[in-house]
Amino acid sequence: MAKIKLFVFIATFAQLLICLNIFLGTKQDVADFRGAFKSSSKRYKESKLEFIFETDMETFPQFLQLKNIEQKNRLLKNPYIFNCTNINEVHILKSNVGGGRSKTVDIGIFEGEMVVTKRISDIKPKVISEEYREVLFMKEILLRDQLEHPGLIQMLGFCVRYINREGYKGFPLNDIKAVYEYGEEFDIQNLKLTTNERLIYALDLANLLLYLHKSPLGSLKIGDFKKTHFLLVKNKIKLIDLDYMHNIEKQCQYSKNETLNACPYKLACTRLNKDELSNTSCDYERGCNIGKCAGYNTKRNIYHIYTTFFKHLLRPELFPLQMQKILLNLLSTLNDNDIEVEELVEILENIILSLTITLKITLNQNN
């Protein structure tokens, strides 16, 4: 039991060290702000450690066994409401309310709940081929099936019976559909929000970028970034379009001795890893100089989130005076794209903590 406690302590302590090292290099005002909450964060982490140590470690192996069984059972269950047996039971209320080059969006209702269905776009083949539309749509379905984050629109199910060129004469060219939760369009500039709501929305978006940066599919870039690709779903901002999302970082010319083609955002041109090399004909021993600007995808995501949402959500004049300086500094750092996504999440968490503490002190003084 003592060895398990020691292991938990070492692992937790290592996590604390990592968290402390991740955020070095932030502008001084941001660093000063972050330091103001060091003691409160320490108290929280200490209480978390106390909780772990007070756990009956004799039952720890049984706990792990139960968690493994629970996880296996979850994998065996179909997580979707819709499949090919019931997807056509959605009653369509409005057709062709949106979409793009690959998909058409309809709004429907199922068992009293509003839902959104997507199907292959009816766009003319000269603009984009039927096969390419199918590939993009199938890619979105596969991406959404493998990714799980509250900032991504929830897919309720899908059906793929057959695709184009399979020889089914007299039938539609394809039979691919997907159903998603319903969301509302919004204008972030004119949305009436409280100070707390602005911070929560900003933190939710930052957490989405952090997840995409560390996703199981690699660092993902939102390829077709548009404000209309975000909807309000039950008071949460969610990304609804994934078909142009990818994990390919910007290409550069790699050299051991010199930088042949500098990357933007002060990023280094690095070698491709083993997995990436296996999908290319690049061989560094034979003179290949293909490299990647590691971190570029996340930098572009940060840029788009800043220009589309943060500039409006975090307007300093809408916040208390004691927060305006840190927000000005944060927006300046975002404008220069001189911030890591982990830093962004931590700073927003600290701002929310600051606001919470201030409100509590004010309430106590009034009482």
CSV table of C-alpha atoms in Angstrom, one decimal:
chain,number,residue,atom,x,y,z
A,1,MET,CA,0.0,0.0,0.0
A,2,ALA,CA,2.9,2.3,0.8
A,3,LYS,CA,4.4,1.8,-2.7
A,4,ILE,CA,1.1,2.7,-4.3
A,5,LYS,CA,0.8,5.9,-2.2
A,6,LEU,CA,4.4,6.8,-3.2
A,7,PHE,CA,3.6,6.2,-6.9
A,8,VAL,CA,0.5,8.4,-6.7
A,9,PHE,CA,2.5,11.1,-5.0
A,10,ILE,CA,5.3,11.0,-7.6
A,11,ALA,CA,2.9,11.0,-10.5
A,12,THR,CA,0.9,13.9,-9.1
A,13,PHE,CA,4.1,15.9,-8.3
A,14,ALA,CA,5.3,15.3,-11.8
A,15,GLN,CA,2.1,16.7,-13.2
A,16,LEU,CA,2.5,19.8,-11.0
A,17,LEU,CA,6.0,20.4,-12.3
A,18,ILE,CA,4.8,20.0,-15.9
A,19,CYS,CA,2.0,22.5,-15.4
A,20,LEU,CA,4.5,25.0,-13.9
A,21,ASN,CA,6.9,24.6,-16.8
A,22,ILE,CA,4.3,24.8,-19.6
A,23,PHE,CA,3.5,28.4,-19.0
A,24,LEU,CA,7.0,30.0,-18.9
A,25,GLY,CA,7.4,32.8,-21.4
A,26,THR,CA,4.1,34.7,-21.0
A,27,LYS,CA,4.3,38.4,-21.0
A,28,GLN,CA,5.1,39.9,-17.6
A,29,ASP,CA,1.7,41.3,-16.8
A,30,VAL,CA,0.2,37.9,-17.5
A,31,ALA,CA,2.9,36.2,-15.4
A,32,ASP,CA,2.2,38.6,-12.5
A,33,PHE,CA,-1.5,37.9,-12.8
A,34,ARG,CA,-0.9,34.1,-12.8
A,35,GLY,CA,1.2,34.4,-9.7
A,36,ALA,CA,-1.6,36.1,-7.8
A,37,PHE,CA,-3.4,32.8,-7.8
A,38,LYS,CA,-0.5,30.5,-7.1
A,39,SER,CA,-1.4,30.0,-3.5
A,40,SER,CA,-5.1,29.3,-4.2
A,41,SER,CA,-4.1,26.7,-6.9
A,42,LYS,CA,-1.7,25.1,-4.5
A,43,ARG,CA,-4.4,24.8,-1.8
A,44,TYR,CA,-6.7,23.1,-4.4
A,45,LYS,CA,-4.0,20.7,-5.5
A,46,GLU,CA,-3.1,19.9,-1.9
A,47,SER,CA,-6.7,19.1,-1.1
A,48,LYS,CA,-6.8,16.8,-4.2
A,49,LEU,CA,-3.7,15.0,-2.9
A,50,GLU,CA,-5.3,14.6,0.5
A,51,PHE,CA,-8.3,13.0,-1.1
A,52,ILE,CA,-6.2,10.6,-3.0
A,53,PHE,CA,-4.1,9.6,0.1
A,54,GLU,CA,-7.3,9.1,2.2
A,55,THR,CA,-8.6,6.6,-0.4
A,56,ASP,CA,-8.6,3.0,0.8
A,57,MET,CA,-5.7,1.8,-1.3
A,58,GLU,CA,-6.5,-1.9,-0.5
A,59,THR,CA,-9.5,-1.6,-2.8
A,60,PHE,CA,-7.5,0.1,-5.6
A,61,PRO,CA,-7.0,-3.0,-7.8
A,62,GLN,CA,-10.7,-3.9,-7.6
A,63,PHE,CA,-11.6,-0.3,-8.5
A,64,LEU,CA,-9.4,-0.5,-11.6
A,65,GLN,CA,-10.9,-3.8,-12.6
A,66,LEU,CA,-14.4,-2.4,-12.3
A,67,LYS,CA,-13.4,0.6,-14.4
A,68,ASN,CA,-12.0,-1.7,-17.1
A,69,ILE,CA,-15.2,-3.7,-17.2
A,70,GLU,CA,-17.3,-0.5,-17.4
A,71,GLN,CA,-15.1,0.8,-20.3
A,72,LYS,CA,-15.4,-2.5,-22.2
A,73,ASN,CA,-19.2,-2.5,-21.8
A,74,ARG,CA,-19.4,1.1,-23.0
A,75,LEU,CA,-17.5,0.2,-26.2
A,76,LEU,CA,-19.8,-2.7,-26.9
A,77,LYS,CA,-22.9,-0.4,-26.8
A,78,ASN,CA,-24.0,1.6,-29.9
A,79,PRO,CA,-23.7,5.2,-28.7
A,80,TYR,CA,-26.0,6.5,-31.4
A,81,ILE,CA,-29.8,7.1,-31.4
A,82,PHE,CA,-30.1,6.8,-35.2
A,83,ASN,CA,-29.0,4.1,-37.7
A,84,CYS,CA,-30.3,2.8,-41.0
A,85,THR,CA,-33.4,1.3,-39.3
A,86,ASN,CA,-34.9,4.6,-38.1
A,87,ILE,CA,-33.0,7.5,-39.7
A,88,ASN,CA,-35.9,8.1,-42.1
A,89,GLU,CA,-38.3,8.5,-39.2
A,90,VAL,CA,-37.1,12.1,-38.7
A,91,HIS,CA,-39.9,14.3,-39.9
A,92,ILE,CA,-38.4,17.1,-42.0
A,93,LEU,CA,-39.8,20.5,-41.3
A,94,LYS,CA,-37.5,22.7,-43.4
A,95,SER,CA,-35.3,21.5,-46.3
A,96,ASN,CA,-32.1,23.1,-47.7
A,97,VAL,CA,-31.7,25.5,-44.8
A,98,GLY,CA,-27.9,25.5,-45.2
A,99,GLY,CA,-24.9,23.5,-46.3
A,100,GLY,CA,-21.9,23.8,-48.5
A,101,ARG,CA,-20.2,22.1,-51.4
A,102,SER,CA,-20.6,18.6,-50.0
A,103,LYS,CA,-23.7,18.6,-47.8
A,104,THR,CA,-27.2,19.9,-47.6
A,105,VAL,CA,-28.8,20.6,-44.2
A,106,ASP,CA,-32.4,19.9,-43.3
A,107,ILE,CA,-34.2,20.7,-40.0
A,108,GLY,CA,-36.5,18.0,-38.6
A,109,ILE,CA,-38.2,16.7,-35.5
A,110,PHE,CA,-38.0,13.3,-33.9
A,111,GLU,CA,-40.1,12.3,-30.8
A,112,GLY,CA,-40.7,16.0,-30.0
A,113,GLU,CA,-37.0,17.0,-30.3
A,114,MET,CA,-35.6,19.3,-33.0
A,115,VAL,CA,-32.7,17.7,-34.9
A,116,VAL,CA,-30.6,18.5,-38.0
A,117,THR,CA,-30.0,16.0,-40.8
A,118,LYS,CA,-27.3,16.2,-43.4
A,119,ARG,CA,-27.2,14.6,-46.8
A,120,ILE,CA,-25.2,14.8,-50.0
A,121,SER,CA,-25.5,18.2,-51.6
A,122,ASP,CA,-27.5,18.6,-54.8
A,123,ILE,CA,-24.9,20.9,-56.3
A,124,LYS,CA,-24.1,20.4,-60.0
A,125,PRO,CA,-21.3,18.0,-60.8
A,126,LYS,CA,-19.3,20.6,-62.7
A,127,VAL,CA,-18.7,22.5,-59.4
A,128,ILE,CA,-17.6,19.4,-57.4
A,129,SER,CA,-17.9,15.8,-58.3
A,130,GLU,CA,-20.3,13.3,-56.7
A,131,GLU,CA,-17.5,11.2,-55.6
A,132,TYR,CA,-15.6,14.1,-53.9
A,133,ARG,CA,-18.8,15.1,-52.1
A,134,GLU,CA,-19.2,11.6,-50.8
A,135,VAL,CA,-15.6,11.5,-49.6
A,136,LEU,CA,-15.9,14.8,-47.7
A,137,PHE,CA,-19.2,13.8,-46.1
A,138,MET,CA,-17.8,10.4,-45.1
A,139,LYS,CA,-14.7,12.1,-43.7
A,140,GLU,CA,-16.8,14.3,-41.5
A,141,ILE,CA,-18.7,11.3,-40.2
A,142,LEU,CA,-15.5,9.4,-39.4
A,143,LEU,CA,-13.9,12.4,-37.8
A,144,ARG,CA,-16.9,13.1,-35.6
A,145,ASP,CA,-17.1,9.4,-34.7
A,146,GLN,CA,-13.4,9.4,-33.4
A,147,LEU,CA,-13.5,12.8,-31.6
A,148,GLU,CA,-15.3,13.5,-28.4
A,149,HIS,CA,-15.5,17.0,-26.9
A,150,PRO,CA,-18.4,19.2,-25.7
A,151,GLY,CA,-17.3,21.9,-28.1
A,152,LEU,CA,-18.1,19.7,-31.1
A,153,ILE,CA,-21.6,19.2,-32.4
A,154,GLN,CA,-23.0,15.9,-31.2
A,155,MET,CA,-23.7,13.4,-33.9
A,156,LEU,CA,-26.8,11.4,-33.0
A,157,GLY,CA,-26.3,8.7,-35.7
A,158,PHE,CA,-25.7,8.0,-39.4
A,159,CYS,CA,-26.6,5.6,-42.2
A,160,VAL,CA,-24.5,4.6,-45.2
A,161,ARG,CA,-26.2,2.0,-47.4
A,162,TYR,CA,-24.4,2.5,-50.7
A,163,ILE,CA,-22.5,5.1,-52.6
A,164,ASN,CA,-22.3,6.4,-56.2
A,165,ARG,CA,-21.0,4.1,-59.0
A,166,GLU,CA,-22.1,0.9,-57.2
A,167,GLY,CA,-24.4,0.0,-60.1
A,168,TYR,CA,-27.8,0.4,-58.4
A,169,LYS,CA,-29.8,1.7,-61.4
A,170,GLY,CA,-33.0,3.4,-60.7
A,171,PHE,CA,-31.9,4.4,-57.2
A,172,PRO,CA,-30.6,7.8,-56.0
A,173,LEU,CA,-26.9,8.3,-56.6
A,174,ASN,CA,-26.1,7.6,-52.9
A,175,ASP,CA,-27.8,6.9,-49.6
A,176,ILE,CA,-25.7,8.7,-46.9
A,177,LYS,CA,-27.3,10.6,-44.1
A,178,ALA,CA,-26.3,11.8,-40.6
A,179,VAL,CA,-28.3,13.3,-37.8
A,180,TYR,CA,-27.0,15.9,-35.4
A,181,GLU,CA,-28.3,17.9,-32.4
A,182,TYR,CA,-30.1,21.2,-33.2
A,183,GLY,CA,-28.4,24.6,-32.8
A,184,GLU,CA,-29.2,28.2,-33.4
A,185,GLU,CA,-27.2,30.7,-35.4
A,186,PHE,CA,-25.9,33.7,-33.5
A,187,ASP,CA,-24.0,37.0,-34.0
A,188,ILE,CA,-21.2,37.2,-31.4
A,189,GLN,CA,-20.9,41.0,-31.8
A,190,ASN,CA,-24.5,41.6,-30.9
A,191,LEU,CA,-25.1,38.8,-28.4
A,192,LYS,CA,-26.2,40.1,-25.0
A,193,LEU,CA,-24.0,38.4,-22.5
A,194,THR,CA,-23.0,38.8,-18.9
A,195,THR,CA,-19.4,39.2,-17.9
A,196,ASN,CA,-19.3,35.6,-16.6
A,197,GLU,CA,-20.9,34.2,-19.8
A,198,ARG,CA,-18.3,36.0,-21.9
A,199,LEU,CA,-15.5,34.3,-19.9
A,200,ILE,CA,-17.1,30.9,-20.0
A,201,TYR,CA,-17.6,31.0,-23.7
A,202,ALA,CA,-14.0,32.1,-24.2
A,203,LEU,CA,-12.8,29.3,-21.9
A,204,ASP,CA,-14.9,26.7,-23.7
A,205,LEU,CA,-13.5,27.8,-27.1
A,206,ALA,CA,-9.9,27.7,-25.7
A,207,ASN,CA,-10.5,24.2,-24.3
A,208,LEU,CA,-11.8,23.1,-27.7
A,209,LEU,CA,-8.5,24.3,-29.3
A,210,LEU,CA,-6.5,22.5,-26.7
A,211,TYR,CA,-8.4,19.3,-27.4
A,212,LEU,CA,-7.8,19.7,-31.2
A,213,HIS,CA,-4.1,20.3,-30.5
A,214,LYS,CA,-3.8,17.0,-28.5
A,215,SER,CA,-6.5,15.0,-30.3
A,216,PRO,CA,-6.2,11.2,-30.8
A,217,LEU,CA,-5.8,12.0,-34.6
A,218,GLY,CA,-2.9,14.4,-34.1
A,219,SER,CA,-2.9,18.2,-34.0
A,220,LEU,CA,-6.0,19.2,-36.0
A,221,LYS,CA,-6.6,22.4,-37.9
A,222,ILE,CA,-10.1,23.7,-38.6
A,223,GLY,CA,-9.6,23.9,-42.4
A,224,ASP,CA,-12.7,25.8,-43.4
A,225,PHE,CA,-13.1,28.3,-40.5
A,226,LYS,CA,-16.2,30.4,-40.7
A,227,LYS,CA,-18.3,31.9,-37.9
A,228,THR,CA,-21.4,30.3,-39.5
A,229,HIS,CA,-19.8,26.9,-38.7
A,230,PHE,CA,-20.4,27.6,-35.0
A,231,LEU,CA,-23.9,27.3,-33.4
A,232,LEU,CA,-25.4,27.9,-30.0
A,233,VAL,CA,-26.6,24.5,-28.7
A,234,LYS,CA,-28.3,24.7,-25.3
A,235,ASN,CA,-26.3,27.9,-24.5
A,236,LYS,CA,-23.0,26.3,-25.6
A,237,ILE,CA,-20.9,27.3,-28.6
A,238,LYS,CA,-20.2,24.3,-30.8
A,239,LEU,CA,-18.3,23.7,-34.0
A,240,ILE,CA,-20.6,22.0,-36.5
A,241,ASP,CA,-18.5,21.5,-39.7
A,242,LEU,CA,-15.6,19.1,-39.7
A,243,ASP,CA,-15.2,17.9,-43.3
A,244,TYR,CA,-12.1,20.1,-44.1
A,245,MET,CA,-10.4,19.5,-40.7
A,246,HIS,CA,-7.0,17.8,-41.1
A,247,ASN,CA,-3.8,17.1,-39.2
A,248,ILE,CA,-1.3,18.1,-41.9
A,249,GLU,CA,1.1,20.8,-40.6
A,250,LYS,CA,2.4,23.4,-42.9
A,251,GLN,CA,5.3,22.1,-45.1
A,252,CYS,CA,8.8,23.5,-44.9
A,253,GLN,CA,12.3,22.6,-46.2
A,254,TYR,CA,14.2,20.8,-43.5
A,255,SER,CA,18.0,20.8,-43.2
A,256,LYS,CA,20.2,19.7,-40.3
A,257,ASN,CA,22.6,22.6,-40.8
A,258,GLU,CA,20.5,25.6,-41.8
A,259,THR,CA,17.0,26.8,-42.1
A,260,LEU,CA,16.0,26.8,-45.8
A,261,ASN,CA,12.5,27.9,-45.4
A,262,ALA,CA,11.5,29.6,-42.1
A,263,CYS,CA,8.1,28.8,-40.6
A,264,PRO,CA,5.6,31.5,-39.6
A,265,TYR,CA,4.9,32.3,-35.9
A,266,LYS,CA,8.6,31.7,-35.0
A,267,LEU,CA,8.0,27.9,-35.4
A,268,ALA,CA,10.9,25.6,-36.1
A,269,CYS,CA,11.0,23.4,-39.2
A,270,THR,CA,11.3,19.9,-37.9
A,271,ARG,CA,11.7,16.4,-39.4
A,272,LEU,CA,8.6,14.3,-40.1
A,273,ASN,CA,8.1,11.6,-37.5
A,274,LYS,CA,8.0,7.8,-38.2
A,275,ASP,CA,4.2,7.7,-38.8
A,276,GLU,CA,4.4,10.7,-41.2
A,277,LEU,CA,7.4,9.3,-43.1
A,278,SER,CA,5.5,6.0,-43.6
A,279,ASN,CA,2.9,7.8,-45.5
A,280,THR,CA,5.3,9.6,-47.8
A,281,SER,CA,8.2,8.7,-50.1
A,282,CYS,CA,10.5,11.0,-48.1
A,283,ASP,CA,13.9,9.4,-47.2
A,284,TYR,CA,16.2,11.7,-45.3
A,285,GLU,CA,19.2,9.4,-46.0
A,286,ARG,CA,18.6,10.0,-49.8
A,287,GLY,CA,18.4,13.8,-49.6
A,288,CYS,CA,14.8,14.4,-48.8
A,289,ASN,CA,14.3,17.8,-47.2
A,290,ILE,CA,10.6,17.8,-46.5
A,291,GLY,CA,9.8,19.1,-43.0
A,292,LYS,CA,6.9,20.4,-41.1
A,293,CYS,CA,6.1,23.6,-39.1
A,294,ALA,CA,5.2,21.8,-35.9
A,295,GLY,CA,2.5,23.8,-34.1
A,296,TYR,CA,1.2,25.6,-37.2
A,297,ASN,CA,-2.3,24.1,-37.1
A,298,THR,CA,-2.9,25.2,-33.5
A,299,LYS,CA,-1.5,28.7,-34.3
A,300,ARG,CA,-4.0,29.1,-37.1
A,301,ASN,CA,-6.8,27.9,-34.9
A,302,ILE,CA,-5.8,30.5,-32.3
A,303,TYR,CA,-5.7,33.2,-34.9
A,304,HIS,CA,-9.2,32.4,-36.2
A,305,ILE,CA,-10.7,32.1,-32.7
A,306,TYR,CA,-9.2,35.4,-31.7
A,307,THR,CA,-10.4,37.3,-34.7
A,308,THR,CA,-13.8,35.7,-34.8
A,309,PHE,CA,-14.7,35.4,-31.1
A,310,PHE,CA,-12.2,36.7,-28.6
A,311,LYS,CA,-12.0,40.2,-29.9
A,312,HIS,CA,-15.7,40.6,-29.1
A,313,LEU,CA,-16.1,38.4,-26.1
A,314,LEU,CA,-13.1,39.8,-24.1
A,315,ARG,CA,-13.5,43.6,-24.8
A,316,PRO,CA,-11.8,45.1,-21.7
A,317,GLU,CA,-14.3,47.9,-21.3
A,318,LEU,CA,-17.0,45.4,-20.5
A,319,PHE,CA,-15.2,44.0,-17.5
A,320,PRO,CA,-14.3,45.4,-14.0
A,321,LEU,CA,-11.4,47.9,-13.9
A,322,GLN,CA,-9.1,45.4,-12.1
A,323,MET,CA,-9.4,43.0,-15.0
A,324,GLN,CA,-9.0,45.4,-17.9
A,325,LYS,CA,-5.2,45.5,-17.8
A,326,ILE,CA,-4.8,41.7,-18.0
A,327,LEU,CA,-7.4,41.5,-20.8
A,328,LEU,CA,-5.7,44.2,-22.8
A,329,ASN,CA,-2.4,42.3,-22.4
A,330,LEU,CA,-4.1,39.0,-23.3
A,331,LEU,CA,-5.7,40.5,-26.5
A,332,SER,CA,-2.3,42.0,-27.4
A,333,THR,CA,-0.6,38.7,-27.0
A,334,LEU,CA,-3.3,37.0,-29.1
A,335,ASN,CA,-3.0,39.6,-31.8
A,336,ASP,CA,0.7,38.8,-32.0
A,337,ASN,CA,-0.2,35.1,-31.8
A,338,ASP,CA,2.6,34.9,-29.2
A,339,ILE,CA,0.9,32.4,-26.9
A,340,GLU,CA,0.5,28.7,-26.5
A,341,VAL,CA,-2.9,27.1,-26.3
A,342,GLU,CA,-2.1,25.7,-22.8
A,343,GLU,CA,-1.3,29.2,-21.6
A,344,LEU,CA,-4.5,30.6,-23.0
A,345,VAL,CA,-6.6,28.1,-21.1
A,346,GLU,CA,-4.7,28.7,-17.8
A,347,ILE,CA,-5.0,32.5,-18.1
A,348,LEU,CA,-8.8,32.4,-18.8
A,349,GLU,CA,-9.2,29.9,-15.9
A,350,ASN,CA,-7.3,32.4,-13.6
A,351,ILE,CA,-9.4,35.3,-14.8
A,352,ILE,CA,-12.6,33.4,-14.0
A,353,LEU,CA,-11.2,32.5,-10.6
A,354,SER,CA,-10.4,36.2,-10.0
A,355,LEU,CA,-13.9,37.2,-10.9
A,356,THR,CA,-15.4,34.5,-8.6
A,357,ILE,CA,-13.2,35.6,-5.6
A,358,THR,CA,-14.1,39.3,-6.2
A,359,LEU,CA,-17.8,38.5,-6.3
A,360,LYS,CA,-17.6,36.4,-3.1
A,361,ILE,CA,-15.8,39.2,-1.3
A,362,THR,CA,-18.3,41.8,-2.5
A,363,LEU,CA,-21.2,39.6,-1.3
A,364,ASN,CA,-19.6,39.0,2.1
A,365,GLN,CA,-19.1,42.8,2.5
A,366,ASN,CA,-22.7,43.6,1.6
A,367,ASN,CA,-24.0,40.9,4.1
